[in-house]
Each structure stands twice: as C-alpha cells, then as structure tokens.
CSV table of C-alpha atoms and ligand atoms in Angstrom, one decimal:
chain,number,residue,atom,x,y,z
U,1,MET,CA,-7.9,28.7,11.3
U,2,LYS,CA,-4.4,27.5,12.8
U,3,LYS,CA,-1.9,27.2,10.6
U,4,TYR,CA,1.0,24.7,10.6
U,5,ASP,CA,4.3,24.4,10.3
U,6,PHE,CA,5.3,21.9,7.9
U,7,PRO,CA,9.0,21.5,7.2
U,8,LYS,CA,10.8,23.0,4.2
U,9,GLY,CA,11.3,20.3,1.5
U,10,PHE,CA,7.9,18.4,2.7
U,11,LEU,CA,7.0,15.7,0.0
U,12,TRP,CA,4.0,16.6,-0.6
U,13,GLY,CA,2.3,14.3,-3.4
U,14,GLY,CA,0.0,11.4,-4.2
U,15,ALA,CA,0.2,7.5,-4.7
U,16,THR,CA,-0.8,4.8,-6.9
U,17,ALA,CA,0.4,1.6,-7.6
U,18,ALA,CA,1.3,0.1,-10.9
U,19,ASN,CA,-1.5,-2.7,-11.3
U,20,GLN,CA,-4.1,-0.3,-10.3
U,21,ILE,CA,-3.6,2.3,-13.1
U,22,GLU,CA,-1.2,1.2,-15.6
U,23,GLY,CA,-3.3,-1.4,-17.4
U,24,GLY,CA,-1.8,-2.7,-20.7
U,25,TYR,CA,-2.0,-6.1,-18.8
U,26,LYS,CA,0.1,-7.8,-21.7
U,27,GLU,CA,1.9,-5.1,-23.4
U,28,GLY,CA,5.5,-4.6,-23.6
U,29,ASN,CA,6.1,-8.5,-22.9
U,30,LYS,CA,4.3,-8.1,-19.4
U,31,GLY,CA,3.5,-11.2,-17.5
U,32,LEU,CA,0.4,-11.7,-16.0
U,33,ASN,CA,0.2,-11.0,-12.1
U,34,ILE,CA,-1.6,-11.8,-9.3
U,35,ALA,CA,-4.0,-8.8,-9.6
U,36,ASP,CA,-4.9,-10.1,-13.3
U,37,VAL,CA,-6.6,-12.7,-11.8
U,38,LEU,CA,-8.9,-11.0,-9.3
U,39,PRO,CA,-12.0,-10.0,-10.6
U,40,GLY,CA,-13.9,-6.8,-10.4
U,41,GLY,CA,-17.1,-6.5,-7.2
U,42,LYS,CA,-17.8,-8.5,-4.6
U,43,GLU,CA,-16.1,-11.0,-5.5
U,44,ARG,CA,-13.4,-10.2,-5.1
U,45,TYR,CA,-13.5,-9.5,-1.5
U,46,ASN,CA,-15.1,-12.6,-1.0
U,47,ILE,CA,-11.4,-14.0,-2.6
U,48,LEU,CA,-9.1,-11.9,-0.9
U,49,MET,CA,-10.6,-12.6,2.8
U,50,LYS,CA,-11.3,-16.6,2.1
U,51,PRO,CA,-9.2,-19.5,1.8
U,52,GLY,CA,-9.5,-21.5,-1.2
U,53,PHE,CA,-9.0,-19.6,-4.9
U,54,ASP,CA,-7.8,-21.0,-7.5
U,55,PHE,CA,-5.6,-18.2,-9.1
U,56,GLU,CA,-7.6,-18.5,-12.6
U,57,ILE,CA,-9.2,-16.0,-15.3
U,58,HIS,CA,-12.9,-16.8,-16.0
U,59,GLU,CA,-13.8,-14.5,-18.4
U,60,ASP,CA,-17.0,-16.0,-19.2
U,61,GLN,CA,-18.1,-15.0,-15.5
U,62,PHE,CA,-15.9,-12.2,-14.4
U,63,TYR,CA,-14.7,-8.5,-15.5
U,64,TYR,CA,-11.0,-7.8,-14.7
U,65,PRO,CA,-10.7,-4.6,-14.2
U,66,ASN,CA,-7.0,-4.2,-13.9
U,67,HIS,CA,-6.3,-5.8,-17.4
U,68,GLU,CA,-7.2,-1.9,-18.7
U,69,ALA,CA,-7.1,-0.4,-15.3
U,70,ILE,CA,-7.0,3.6,-16.2
U,71,ASP,CA,-4.5,3.2,-19.1
U,72,PHE,CA,-1.5,5.0,-17.3
U,73,TYR,CA,0.6,2.4,-19.4
U,74,HIS,CA,-0.4,5.0,-22.9
U,75,ARG,CA,-1.3,8.0,-20.6
U,76,TYR,CA,1.2,8.6,-18.3
U,77,GLU,CA,2.4,12.1,-19.9
U,78,GLU,CA,-1.1,13.5,-19.8
U,79,ASP,CA,-1.6,12.3,-15.9
U,80,ILE,CA,2.0,13.6,-14.9
U,81,ALA,CA,1.6,17.3,-16.0
U,82,LEU,CA,-1.9,17.0,-13.9
U,83,PHE,CA,0.6,16.2,-11.0
U,84,ALA,CA,2.5,18.7,-11.9
U,85,GLU,CA,0.0,21.5,-12.1
U,86,MET,CA,-1.1,20.3,-8.2
U,87,GLY,CA,2.8,21.1,-7.4
U,88,PHE,CA,3.4,17.4,-6.6
U,89,LYS,CA,7.2,16.9,-5.0
U,90,ALA,CA,6.4,13.3,-4.9
U,91,PHE,CA,5.0,10.4,-6.6
U,92,ARG,CA,4.7,7.4,-4.9
U,93,MET,CA,4.2,4.5,-7.9
U,94,SER,CA,5.2,1.0,-8.1
U,95,ILE,CA,7.3,-1.0,-10.5
U,96,ALA,CA,5.2,-4.2,-11.9
U,97,TRP,CA,7.4,-7.2,-11.2
U,98,THR,CA,6.0,-8.6,-14.1
U,99,ARG,CA,6.8,-6.2,-16.8
U,100,ILE,CA,10.8,-6.4,-15.5
U,101,PHE,CA,10.5,-10.4,-15.0
U,102,PRO,CA,7.3,-11.7,-16.9
U,103,ASN,CA,7.6,-14.9,-15.0
U,104,GLY,CA,9.6,-13.7,-12.3
U,105,ASP,CA,12.1,-16.7,-12.7
U,106,GLU,CA,14.1,-15.6,-15.6
U,107,THR,CA,17.5,-14.8,-15.8
U,108,GLU,CA,17.4,-11.7,-17.7
U,109,PRO,CA,15.3,-8.7,-17.2
U,110,ASN,CA,12.9,-7.8,-20.0
U,111,GLU,CA,14.2,-4.4,-21.8
U,112,ASP,CA,10.6,-3.2,-23.1
U,113,GLY,CA,9.6,-2.8,-19.2
U,114,LEU,CA,12.8,-1.7,-18.2
U,115,ALA,CA,12.2,0.9,-20.8
U,116,PHE,CA,8.8,2.1,-20.1
U,117,TYR,CA,9.4,2.7,-16.4
U,118,ASP,CA,12.6,4.8,-17.7
U,119,ARG,CA,9.8,7.0,-19.7
U,120,VAL,CA,7.9,7.7,-16.5
U,121,PHE,CA,10.7,8.7,-14.5
U,122,ASP,CA,12.1,11.0,-17.3
U,123,GLU,CA,8.6,12.3,-17.4
U,124,LEU,CA,8.3,13.2,-13.7
U,125,GLN,CA,12.3,14.3,-13.9
U,126,LYS,CA,10.9,17.2,-16.2
U,127,TYR,CA,8.7,18.5,-13.6
U,128,GLY,CA,10.8,18.2,-10.9
U,129,ILE,CA,8.8,15.3,-9.5
U,130,GLU,CA,10.4,12.9,-7.1
U,131,PRO,CA,9.6,9.4,-7.6
U,132,VAL,CA,8.6,7.3,-4.7
U,133,VAL,CA,9.1,3.6,-5.8
U,134,THR,CA,7.2,0.4,-4.0
U,135,ILE,CA,9.4,-2.5,-5.5
U,136,SER,CA,6.4,-5.0,-4.8
U,137,HIS,CA,3.0,-3.7,-4.5
U,138,TYR,CA,0.4,-6.9,-4.5
U,139,GLU,CA,1.8,-7.4,-8.0
U,140,MET,CA,3.6,-11.2,-7.8
U,141,PRO,CA,4.4,-12.6,-10.7
U,142,LEU,CA,1.2,-15.4,-11.2
U,143,HIS,CA,3.6,-18.1,-12.4
U,144,LEU,CA,5.6,-17.6,-9.3
U,145,VAL,CA,2.2,-18.3,-7.1
U,146,LYS,CA,1.2,-21.6,-9.4
U,147,GLU,CA,4.6,-23.3,-9.6
U,148,TYR,CA,6.3,-21.8,-6.5
U,149,GLY,CA,3.6,-21.8,-4.1
U,150,GLY,CA,4.2,-18.0,-3.6
U,151,TRP,CA,6.3,-16.7,-0.3
U,152,ARG,CA,6.0,-20.2,1.2
U,153,ASN,CA,9.1,-21.4,-1.0
U,154,ARG,CA,12.5,-20.2,-0.5
U,155,LYS,CA,13.5,-19.6,-4.1
U,156,VAL,CA,11.2,-16.8,-4.5
U,157,VAL,CA,13.9,-15.0,-2.4
U,158,SER,CA,16.5,-15.3,-5.0
U,159,PHE,CA,13.9,-14.6,-7.7
U,160,PHE,CA,13.1,-11.2,-6.0
U,161,GLU,CA,16.7,-10.5,-5.3
U,162,ARG,CA,17.4,-10.4,-9.1
U,163,TYR,CA,14.7,-8.6,-9.9
U,164,ALA,CA,15.5,-5.7,-6.7
U,165,LYS,CA,19.0,-5.7,-8.0
U,166,ALA,CA,17.8,-5.3,-11.8
U,167,ILE,CA,15.8,-2.2,-11.2
U,168,LEU,CA,17.9,-0.4,-8.5
U,169,SER,CA,20.6,-0.6,-10.9
U,170,ARG,CA,18.9,0.4,-13.8
U,171,TYR,CA,17.2,3.6,-12.1
U,172,LYS,CA,20.1,4.6,-9.6
U,173,ASN,CA,20.5,7.8,-11.1
U,174,LYS,CA,16.5,8.5,-11.6
U,175,VAL,CA,15.1,7.3,-8.0
U,176,LYS,CA,16.1,8.6,-4.4
U,177,TYR,CA,13.1,6.9,-2.5
U,178,TRP,CA,12.3,3.2,-2.7
U,179,MET,CA,10.1,1.2,-0.4
U,180,THR,CA,10.3,-2.7,-0.5
U,181,PHE,CA,7.0,-4.5,0.1
U,182,ASN,CA,3.4,-2.8,0.4
U,183,GLU,CA,1.9,-2.8,3.7
U,184,ILE,CA,3.8,-6.1,4.6
U,185,ASN,CA,1.7,-6.7,7.4
U,186,SER,CA,-1.5,-7.2,5.3
U,187,GLY,CA,-0.8,-11.1,4.7
U,188,LEU,CA,-1.9,-11.8,7.7
U,189,VAL,CA,-5.6,-10.9,6.7
U,190,MET,CA,-5.1,-10.9,2.8
U,191,PRO,CA,-2.2,-13.6,2.1
U,192,ILE,CA,-3.2,-13.6,-1.5
U,193,ASN,CA,-2.0,-10.2,-2.5
U,194,GLY,CA,0.5,-10.1,0.0
U,195,LEU,CA,2.2,-13.7,0.1
U,196,GLY,CA,1.5,-15.0,-3.2
U,197,PHE,CA,-0.8,-17.8,-1.8
U,198,SER,CA,-4.4,-19.1,-0.7
U,199,TYR,CA,-5.0,-21.2,2.6
U,200,GLN,CA,-6.9,-24.1,2.1
U,201,SER,CA,-8.6,-23.9,5.3
U,202,GLU,CA,-8.4,-21.4,8.1
U,203,GLU,CA,-6.6,-24.4,10.3
U,204,ASP,CA,-3.7,-24.3,8.4
U,205,LYS,CA,-2.8,-21.1,7.9
U,206,TYR,CA,-0.1,-20.7,10.7
U,207,GLN,CA,2.7,-22.3,9.6
U,208,PRO,CA,3.2,-21.2,5.6
U,209,THR,CA,1.9,-17.8,6.7
U,210,PHE,CA,5.2,-17.3,8.9
U,211,GLN,CA,7.4,-19.0,6.8
U,212,ALA,CA,6.3,-16.9,4.1
U,213,TYR,CA,7.0,-13.9,6.0
U,214,HIS,CA,10.7,-15.3,7.0
U,215,HIS,CA,11.1,-15.4,3.3
U,216,GLN,CA,9.7,-11.9,2.7
U,217,LEU,CA,11.5,-10.1,5.8
U,218,VAL,CA,14.7,-11.4,4.5
U,219,ALA,CA,14.3,-10.2,0.9
U,220,SER,CA,13.3,-6.9,2.3
U,221,ALA,CA,16.5,-6.7,4.2
U,222,ILE,CA,18.3,-8.0,1.0
U,223,ALA,CA,16.9,-5.1,-1.1
U,224,VAL,CA,17.4,-2.5,1.8
U,225,LYS,CA,21.2,-3.8,1.4
U,226,ALA,CA,21.4,-3.6,-2.3
U,227,CYS,CA,19.7,-0.4,-2.5
U,228,HIS,CA,22.7,1.2,0.4
U,229,GLU,CA,25.3,-0.4,-1.8
U,230,LEU,CA,24.2,0.5,-5.4
U,231,ILE,CA,22.8,4.2,-4.4
U,232,PRO,CA,24.6,5.3,-1.3
U,233,GLU,CA,22.2,8.7,-1.1
U,234,SER,CA,19.0,6.9,-1.5
U,235,LYS,CA,16.8,6.2,1.6
U,236,ILE,CA,14.7,3.2,1.5
U,237,GLY,CA,11.8,2.2,3.6
U,238,CYS,CA,9.3,-0.5,4.8
U,239,MET,CA,5.6,0.1,4.4
U,240,ILE,CA,2.9,-0.9,7.1
U,241,LEU,CA,-0.8,-1.2,7.2
U,242,PHE,CA,-1.2,1.2,10.3
U,243,ALA,CA,-4.3,1.1,11.7
U,244,PRO,CA,-3.9,2.0,15.5
U,245,VAL,CA,-6.0,-0.4,18.2
U,246,TYR,CA,-8.0,1.0,20.8
U,247,SER,CA,-9.3,-1.1,23.5
U,248,TYR,CA,-13.1,-0.9,23.3
U,249,ASP,CA,-13.6,0.0,27.1
U,250,SER,CA,-11.2,-0.2,30.3
U,251,ASN,CA,-11.7,-3.8,30.9
U,252,PRO,CA,-7.9,-4.9,31.5
U,253,GLU,CA,-8.7,-8.5,29.5
U,254,ASN,CA,-9.7,-5.5,26.4
U,255,VAL,CA,-6.6,-3.4,26.7
U,256,MET,CA,-4.7,-6.6,27.2
U,257,TYR,CA,-6.0,-7.9,24.0
U,258,ALA,CA,-5.9,-4.7,21.7
U,259,MET,CA,-2.2,-4.5,22.7
U,260,GLN,CA,-1.6,-8.2,21.7
U,261,GLU,CA,-3.3,-7.2,18.3
U,262,GLU,CA,-1.5,-4.0,17.6
U,263,GLN,CA,1.8,-6.3,18.4
U,264,LEU,CA,1.2,-8.8,15.8
U,265,PHE,CA,-0.5,-6.6,13.2
U,266,ASN,CA,1.0,-3.1,13.4
U,267,TYR,CA,4.6,-4.0,14.8
U,268,PHE,CA,5.9,-7.5,14.2
U,269,CYS,CA,6.8,-6.6,10.4
U,270,GLY,CA,8.0,-3.2,11.3
U,271,ASP,CA,10.3,-4.2,14.4
U,272,VAL,CA,12.3,-6.9,12.2
U,273,GLN,CA,12.5,-4.1,9.4
U,274,VAL,CA,13.8,-1.1,11.2
U,275,ARG,CA,15.4,-3.1,14.2
U,276,GLY,CA,16.5,-6.0,12.3
U,277,GLU,CA,15.6,-8.7,14.7
U,278,TYR,CA,12.1,-10.5,15.7
U,279,PRO,CA,10.5,-9.1,18.5
U,280,ALA,CA,10.2,-10.8,21.8
U,281,PHE,CA,6.7,-11.6,21.7
U,282,MET,CA,6.7,-13.5,18.6
U,283,ASN,CA,8.2,-16.2,20.9
U,284,ARG,CA,5.1,-16.9,22.6
U,285,TYR,CA,2.8,-16.3,19.3
U,286,PHE,CA,5.0,-18.9,17.4
U,287,LYS,CA,5.0,-21.5,20.5
U,288,GLU,CA,1.2,-21.1,21.1
U,289,HIS,CA,0.4,-21.7,17.1
U,290,ASN,CA,3.0,-24.5,16.5
U,291,ILE,CA,5.1,-22.2,14.1
U,292,SER,CA,8.6,-23.5,13.9
U,293,LEU,CA,10.3,-21.2,11.5
U,294,ASP,CA,13.0,-22.9,9.1
U,295,ILE,CA,15.5,-20.1,9.4
U,296,GLN,CA,18.6,-20.5,7.3
U,297,GLU,CA,22.2,-19.7,8.4
U,298,GLY,CA,22.9,-15.9,7.5
U,299,ASP,CA,19.6,-15.1,7.3
U,300,LEU,CA,19.5,-13.4,10.8
U,301,ASP,CA,22.5,-11.5,10.0
U,302,LEU,CA,21.0,-10.5,6.9
U,303,LEU,CA,18.1,-9.4,8.9
U,304,LYS,CA,20.3,-7.2,11.0
U,305,ASP,CA,22.5,-5.8,8.3
U,306,GLY,CA,19.3,-4.5,6.5
U,307,THR,CA,17.5,-2.3,8.2
U,308,VAL,CA,15.5,0.5,6.7
U,309,ASP,CA,16.0,4.4,7.0
U,310,TYR,CA,12.4,5.8,7.1
U,311,ILE,CA,9.2,3.8,8.0
U,312,GLY,CA,6.4,4.6,5.3
U,313,PHE,CA,3.2,3.7,6.5
U,314,SER,CA,-0.8,3.7,5.1
U,315,TYR,CA,-3.2,5.0,7.6
U,316,TYR,CA,-7.0,4.8,6.7
U,317,MET,CA,-8.8,4.1,10.0
U,318,SER,CA,-8.1,2.8,13.4
U,319,ARG,CA,-9.6,-0.7,14.7
U,320,THR,CA,-11.3,-1.0,18.3
U,321,GLU,CA,-11.0,-4.2,19.8
U,322,LYS,CA,-12.6,-6.6,22.5
U,323,LYS,CA,-11.6,-9.9,23.4
U,324,VAL,CA,-15.1,-11.1,23.4
U,325,LYS,CA,-17.1,-10.4,20.6
U,326,SER,CA,-20.7,-10.9,19.9
U,327,ASP,CA,-22.7,-10.3,16.5
U,328,ALA,CA,-24.0,-7.1,17.8
U,329,ASP,CA,-20.4,-5.6,17.8
U,330,SER,CA,-19.8,-6.0,14.2
U,331,SER,CA,-17.7,-3.7,12.3
U,332,GLU,CA,-18.6,-4.9,9.2
U,333,GLY,CA,-17.0,-2.9,6.2
U,334,ASN,CA,-14.0,-2.0,8.5
U,335,ILE,CA,-11.6,-3.9,6.3
U,336,ILE,CA,-9.4,-5.0,9.1
U,337,GLY,CA,-12.0,-6.0,11.5
U,338,GLY,CA,-12.7,-5.1,15.3
U,339,VAL,CA,-15.8,-4.0,17.0
U,340,ARG,CA,-17.9,-0.9,15.8
U,341,ASN,CA,-16.5,2.5,17.6
U,342,PRO,CA,-19.6,4.2,18.6
U,343,PHE,CA,-17.5,7.8,18.4
U,344,LEU,CA,-16.8,7.3,14.4
U,345,GLU,CA,-18.5,8.1,10.9
U,346,THR,CA,-17.7,5.9,8.4
U,347,SER,CA,-16.9,6.2,5.0
U,348,ASP,CA,-19.5,4.7,1.9
U,349,TRP,CA,-17.7,1.6,2.0
U,350,GLY,CA,-18.0,1.3,6.0
U,351,TRP,CA,-14.2,2.1,6.9
U,352,GLU,CA,-14.4,4.4,10.0
U,353,ILE,CA,-13.2,8.0,9.7
U,354,ASP,CA,-10.6,8.7,12.5
U,355,PRO,CA,-8.3,11.7,11.3
U,356,GLU,CA,-7.0,11.5,15.3
U,357,GLY,CA,-5.8,8.1,14.6
U,358,LEU,CA,-3.5,9.6,12.3
U,359,ARG,CA,-1.7,11.6,15.3
U,360,ILE,CA,-1.7,8.7,17.6
U,361,SER,CA,-0.1,6.6,15.2
U,362,LEU,CA,2.6,9.0,14.2
U,363,ASN,CA,3.3,9.7,18.0
U,364,LYS,CA,3.3,5.8,18.3
U,365,LEU,CA,5.3,5.1,15.5
U,366,TYR,CA,8.1,7.4,16.2
U,367,ASP,CA,8.0,7.0,19.8
U,368,ARG,CA,8.7,3.1,19.0
U,369,TYR,CA,11.3,3.6,16.3
U,370,GLN,CA,12.9,7.6,16.3
U,371,LYS,CA,12.6,7.3,12.5
U,372,PRO,CA,11.7,9.7,9.7
U,373,LEU,CA,7.7,8.8,9.2
U,374,PHE,CA,6.2,9.0,5.6
U,375,VAL,CA,2.2,9.0,5.4
U,376,VAL,CA,2.2,6.8,2.0
U,377,GLU,CA,-1.2,6.5,1.8
U,378,ASN,CA,-4.0,8.1,3.1
U,379,GLY,CA,-7.9,8.9,1.7
U,380,LEU,CA,-11.4,8.9,1.1
U,381,GLY,CA,-12.7,6.3,-1.2
U,382,ALA,CA,-16.3,8.1,-2.0
U,383,TYR,CA,-19.0,7.9,-4.8
U,384,ASP,CA,-18.5,11.0,-7.0
U,385,LYS,CA,-21.7,12.7,-8.8
U,386,GLU,CA,-21.0,14.2,-11.9
U,387,GLU,CA,-22.8,18.0,-12.0
U,388,GLU,CA,-24.9,18.7,-14.9
U,389,ASP,CA,-22.1,21.2,-16.1
U,390,GLY,CA,-19.8,18.2,-15.7
U,391,SER,CA,-18.2,19.5,-12.5
U,392,ILE,CA,-17.4,17.3,-9.5
U,393,HIS,CA,-17.8,19.0,-6.1
U,394,ASP,CA,-16.2,16.7,-3.6
U,395,GLU,CA,-16.1,18.5,-0.5
U,396,TYR,CA,-16.3,15.4,1.5
U,397,ARG,CA,-13.2,14.2,0.5
U,398,ILE,CA,-11.5,17.6,1.3
U,399,ASP,CA,-12.7,17.5,4.4
U,400,TYR,CA,-11.4,14.1,4.9
U,401,LEU,CA,-7.9,15.4,3.6
U,402,ARG,CA,-8.1,18.6,5.6
U,403,GLY,CA,-8.8,16.5,8.8
U,404,HIS,CA,-5.9,14.4,8.3
U,405,ILE,CA,-3.5,16.9,7.3
U,406,LYS,CA,-4.3,19.0,10.6
U,407,ALA,CA,-3.5,15.8,12.4
U,408,MET,CA,-0.2,15.9,11.1
U,409,GLY,CA,0.4,19.2,11.8
U,410,GLU,CA,-0.5,18.8,15.5
U,411,ALA,CA,1.9,15.4,15.5
U,412,LEU,CA,4.5,17.8,14.2
U,413,GLU,CA,4.1,19.9,17.2
U,414,ASP,CA,4.2,16.9,19.1
U,415,GLY,CA,7.9,16.4,17.8
U,416,VAL,CA,7.2,13.7,15.5
U,417,GLY,CA,9.5,13.6,12.4
U,418,LEU,CA,7.5,13.3,9.4
U,419,MET,CA,9.3,13.4,5.9
U,420,GLY,CA,6.1,13.6,3.2
U,421,TYR,CA,2.4,13.0,2.6
U,422,THR,CA,1.5,10.8,-0.5
U,423,SER,CA,-2.6,10.7,-0.5
U,424,TRP,CA,-3.8,7.5,-1.8
U,425,GLY,CA,-5.1,7.4,-5.5
U,426,CYS,CA,-4.4,11.2,-6.5
U,427,ILE,CA,-6.1,10.0,-9.9
U,428,ASP,CA,-9.1,7.7,-9.6
U,429,MET,CA,-8.2,3.9,-10.1
U,430,VAL,CA,-9.4,0.3,-9.3
U,431,SER,CA,-10.0,-0.4,-6.0
U,432,MET,CA,-7.7,-3.0,-4.4
U,433,SER,CA,-10.0,-4.5,-2.4
U,434,THR,CA,-13.2,-4.3,-4.3
U,435,GLY,CA,-11.9,-4.2,-8.0
U,436,GLU,CA,-14.8,-1.2,-8.2
U,437,PHE,CA,-13.8,2.2,-10.0
U,438,SER,CA,-16.8,3.5,-8.4
U,439,LYS,CA,-14.6,3.8,-5.3
U,440,ARG,CA,-12.8,7.2,-6.2
U,441,TYR,CA,-10.1,8.4,-4.0
U,442,GLY,CA,-9.0,10.9,-6.6
U,443,TYR,CA,-8.4,14.5,-7.4
U,444,ILE,CA,-8.5,13.5,-10.8
U,445,TYR,CA,-11.7,11.8,-12.2
U,446,VAL,CA,-11.5,9.4,-14.9
U,447,ASP,CA,-14.5,8.4,-17.0
U,448,LYS,CA,-14.2,4.7,-16.0
U,449,HIS,CA,-16.7,2.6,-14.5
U,450,ASP,CA,-17.6,-1.0,-12.9
U,451,ASP,CA,-18.7,-2.2,-16.0
U,452,GLY,CA,-15.6,-1.4,-17.7
U,453,SER,CA,-17.5,1.3,-19.8
U,454,GLY,CA,-16.1,4.9,-20.0
U,455,THR,CA,-13.8,7.3,-22.2
U,456,LEU,CA,-10.9,7.2,-19.6
U,457,LYS,CA,-11.2,10.9,-20.1
U,458,ARG,CA,-9.4,12.6,-17.1
U,459,LYS,CA,-11.3,15.8,-15.3
U,460,LYS,CA,-10.2,17.9,-12.4
U,461,LYS,CA,-12.7,17.8,-9.6
U,462,LYS,CA,-12.7,20.7,-6.8
U,463,SER,CA,-10.1,18.6,-4.5
U,464,PHE,CA,-7.9,19.3,-7.2
U,465,HIS,CA,-7.7,23.0,-6.5
U,466,TRP,CA,-7.8,22.8,-3.2
U,467,TYR,CA,-4.9,20.5,-3.0
U,468,LYS,CA,-2.8,22.8,-5.4
U,469,ASP,CA,-3.2,25.5,-3.0
U,470,VAL,CA,-2.2,23.3,0.0
U,471,ILE,CA,0.9,22.5,-1.4
U,472,GLU,CA,1.6,25.7,-2.6
U,473,SER,CA,1.2,27.0,0.8
U,474,ASN,CA,3.2,24.1,2.5
U,475,GLY,CA,0.1,23.2,4.4
U,476,GLU,CA,-0.6,26.7,5.5
U,477,ILE,CA,-3.9,26.9,3.6
U,478,LEU,CA,-6.1,24.1,4.4
F,1,BG6,C1,-4.3,0.1,0.7
F,1,BG6,C2,-3.5,-0.5,-0.3
F,1,BG6,O1,-4.8,-1.2,1.4
F,1,BG6,O2,-5.5,0.5,0.5
F,1,BG6,C3,-3.7,0.1,-2.2
F,1,BG6,O3,-2.1,-0.3,-0.5
F,1,BG6,C4,-5.3,0.3,-1.9
F,1,BG6,O4,-3.1,-0.7,-2.8
F,1,BG6,C5,-6.1,1.1,-0.9
F,1,BG6,O5,-5.9,0.6,-2.9
F,1,BG6,C6,-7.3,1.9,-0.7
F,1,BG6,O6,-8.0,0.6,-0.5
F,1,BG6,P1,-9.1,0.1,-1.8
F,1,BG6,O7,-9.5,-1.3,-1.3
F,1,BG6,O8,-10.0,1.2,-1.1
F,1,BG6,O9,-8.4,0.5,-3.0
C-alpha cells in the first residue's frame, strides 16, 4: 500500500464535546445549557430542523441523554488513559460554559467548574497529550437563551467575553490550542444549538440569524485577540462545518447555484474569521433578503484585529446541489441537504460517504486562505454489534477512516498545510443530531443505550488497535 508522508509533530487524536460526554449535568454547580433540554431520538432531529422550540424539559414525555451522557465527568481518568494507550498526541474537547458561568450572566466564575477542567488538563499533561479546546460547542447557557434571546442580543457578546477571558487566563499554562465556536456556520441550518434561539416561522429567520451571526463573529474576534494577548505562544482557530458543494451536472445554472450555496454556507463565517472582513458576496445576499445589520462603532476594527491562526473544520460528507429540485432528488438523511449523489454510498444514518471530498475540501480551504488547516472532526456513526465473546469488529469504521486519512495524505502531496487530525467521537457518546447512543463513532465502546440503560463500562473495539498503529507509524501503516 502507498505510504504517506505526514509531517513530524502531526497532531493525531480524537475529538469530543463537553455536553456529549460529561454528564453530571447539575454537579459542581453547573447550570443548564441548550443540550440539557434536547431530548433523545427522532424528536431531537425535528426540533433542530423546525421552528418553534420551547427550550423546556418535559421529563414525562422524553428521555434526556445528555444529562448523564457517558459520565466522563467521573470517568475522565480511565478515558484519558485509554486515549494515551492509543498514543494520542492531541485531545479535542470543549469547556461547558455553564460549568464556569452557570447562568452565563454572573460576574464571577464558578470555582468548582474551573477546578474540574484543571484536573482534566493535568491528566492529559501526565501523558503528554495536547488539549485542543473549543470554547463553545453547542453549550450555551439556557438562561441566556430564555432571558436574553441567545446570540440575537448584543449583551451576550460581553457575557461571552467574560467567559472566554476567564478560561484563557486560568488555563494559559495548560492549553496551547484553542477554537472559538464549534461549526459556527451550522446556525444557518440549526440555529438552536448554534445561535441559541428558535425561529417562530421560516419567514422571519433572515434578520435575526444574521444579526446573531454578527454578534457571534465579533465575540469570536474578541476571544482571538484576548488569546493572543494572554497566551502569546498559543494558536487559536475558527471551526467550520465544511461540506464541499458539487454541482449536480454541468448545467451552468446548477454550477452557479452550487457556488452560491458554497459561498454562503462554507465560506461566509470563515472569510470573516480568517480575513477579518465580510466577503463581498454577502452584500448582495443581505440586500436580497432585506437584512440590515446593526454594526456598532469599533466592530469592524475588532473583526480585523481578531483573525484566527488556523482553520479547524469538520468533514463528514459532501453535498450535491441542483437549482430546481424534484421530490425524487431528495437526499434524505444527508443532514445538510442537497440532492442524492449517485456515485456515493451512505452511512447507516444516510450521510453520504466521500473520502475524495476531504481532499477537495483541504485543497479548497488552503487555496482560499493559505493558513494551516486542522481536521478536527471526521468519522463514521454506525451501529456496532457485540459478538458472543464481547468483541467488536468495526471494519466498516476502519475502512471509512482509512479512506479519509489517505485523502489527507494525498492533500499533503498536493501541497496543503495540515497540522492535525482529531477524528470525531474517539469514544462512543450521545449523538448531537439524534441524541442516540446507538449512533457510535468510537474506538472505545461504551455500554450505554438509547433507553438510558447500560453499565457505562468501556471496552476497546478493533479500530482501537488499528488507530494505535496508525499513530505509532505517523500514518504509514493504514
Ligand atoms: C458535528 C458536531 O456536527 O457532528 C458534533 O460538531 C457531532 O457535535 C458530530 O456529534 C456528529 O454528528 P452526530 O449527529 O452524528 O452526533
């Protein structure tokens, strides 16, 4: 098999988010956040995709899987020891805003929450694993959603600033790699977890969405600036959900449509965070959708001063677009939409599998920005089967990951600058979009099920041993 030349010091590892692994949702004075009110199962998907969510807990009707998640809050030592056994160089995790500021608008941080992450970072350091920390991963304090209307409200920028500065100063000697908002562009399709509000109806979405975006982009720039000042040797990135958009065919109308969708979804936020200004194509979009942004004095300077050092992005699938779609074109399951691509297979959840699309994405992003790239999420959500002897032979996951690592190897040969790869869900956890435990991504199996049953016991899958070899050989053994 062809051998790839991954750079020395390449950050191999795995990725998680606080709300999907920690549990302990009321421990250590933690406040409630958005993920705590999202039920498991199909209901969650409907909530994320449709207007009119009430942000309340209805325990009589639903199960809330994030409340206990996989109990990383109490089991982090065991989990980190397993990551170390695989040879992780980096572990991507997020800090739950509500552990530090339980309601979001307090003036002083919560010491219990700060101390928890101290313990986690110390544990990682023990094994020489670099933490890569997302400041906000779909975990906005619920109080800010209910009392302030989420990111629509300018006041949230200062609350976020206080939170970001509290963690940057506390962990300045422990964390070198940071990212501001997880999949910042996802708010365009899932405003609830990204922007902290639900539309009342499809019609009224444009103005509030882009005003909320403006606030979030300013907040991101403030955090980047603060990070550079407080931790001069650090690197702080943006984090974009990147799904390259293909035109369905060579009809120029479809090509243009695919290009516009790519600009809006894949590039708008990144352009602001990397280049420090709104891209020209947004002017026309704002005009055509009657969007008029309230930009305060100093905001545009802040955007200029707070540009990121690297581009973190998630890659799961590509998207194929056609200007006029018929019902038969539907790509149901491909979470970011588009039409069915006849050349691609899909996962158990209907997400289109496209390793070549990762090489395409890396080339597109590097051509556009010429800044280091970091694949901070990629992986296969699949049903796993325990054999009679308890073993799990997840060859399908190994195939998926191998294909995507090869694509990174090819992109490196294309000349792309790539600093690391933290595959998603290095340990099984709650799925973001469906709240299921059965949608498993991990190298480590967790005995926890969709109805909440299970012992939470951890065990190694076949992919655990495979990934260990990949890391040990710096990507030579695939
Ligand atoms: C990304 C998110 O969109 O995809 C993660 O950043 C999420 O939080 C991951 O878990 C996989 O999605 P899902 O819905 O399969 O968990």
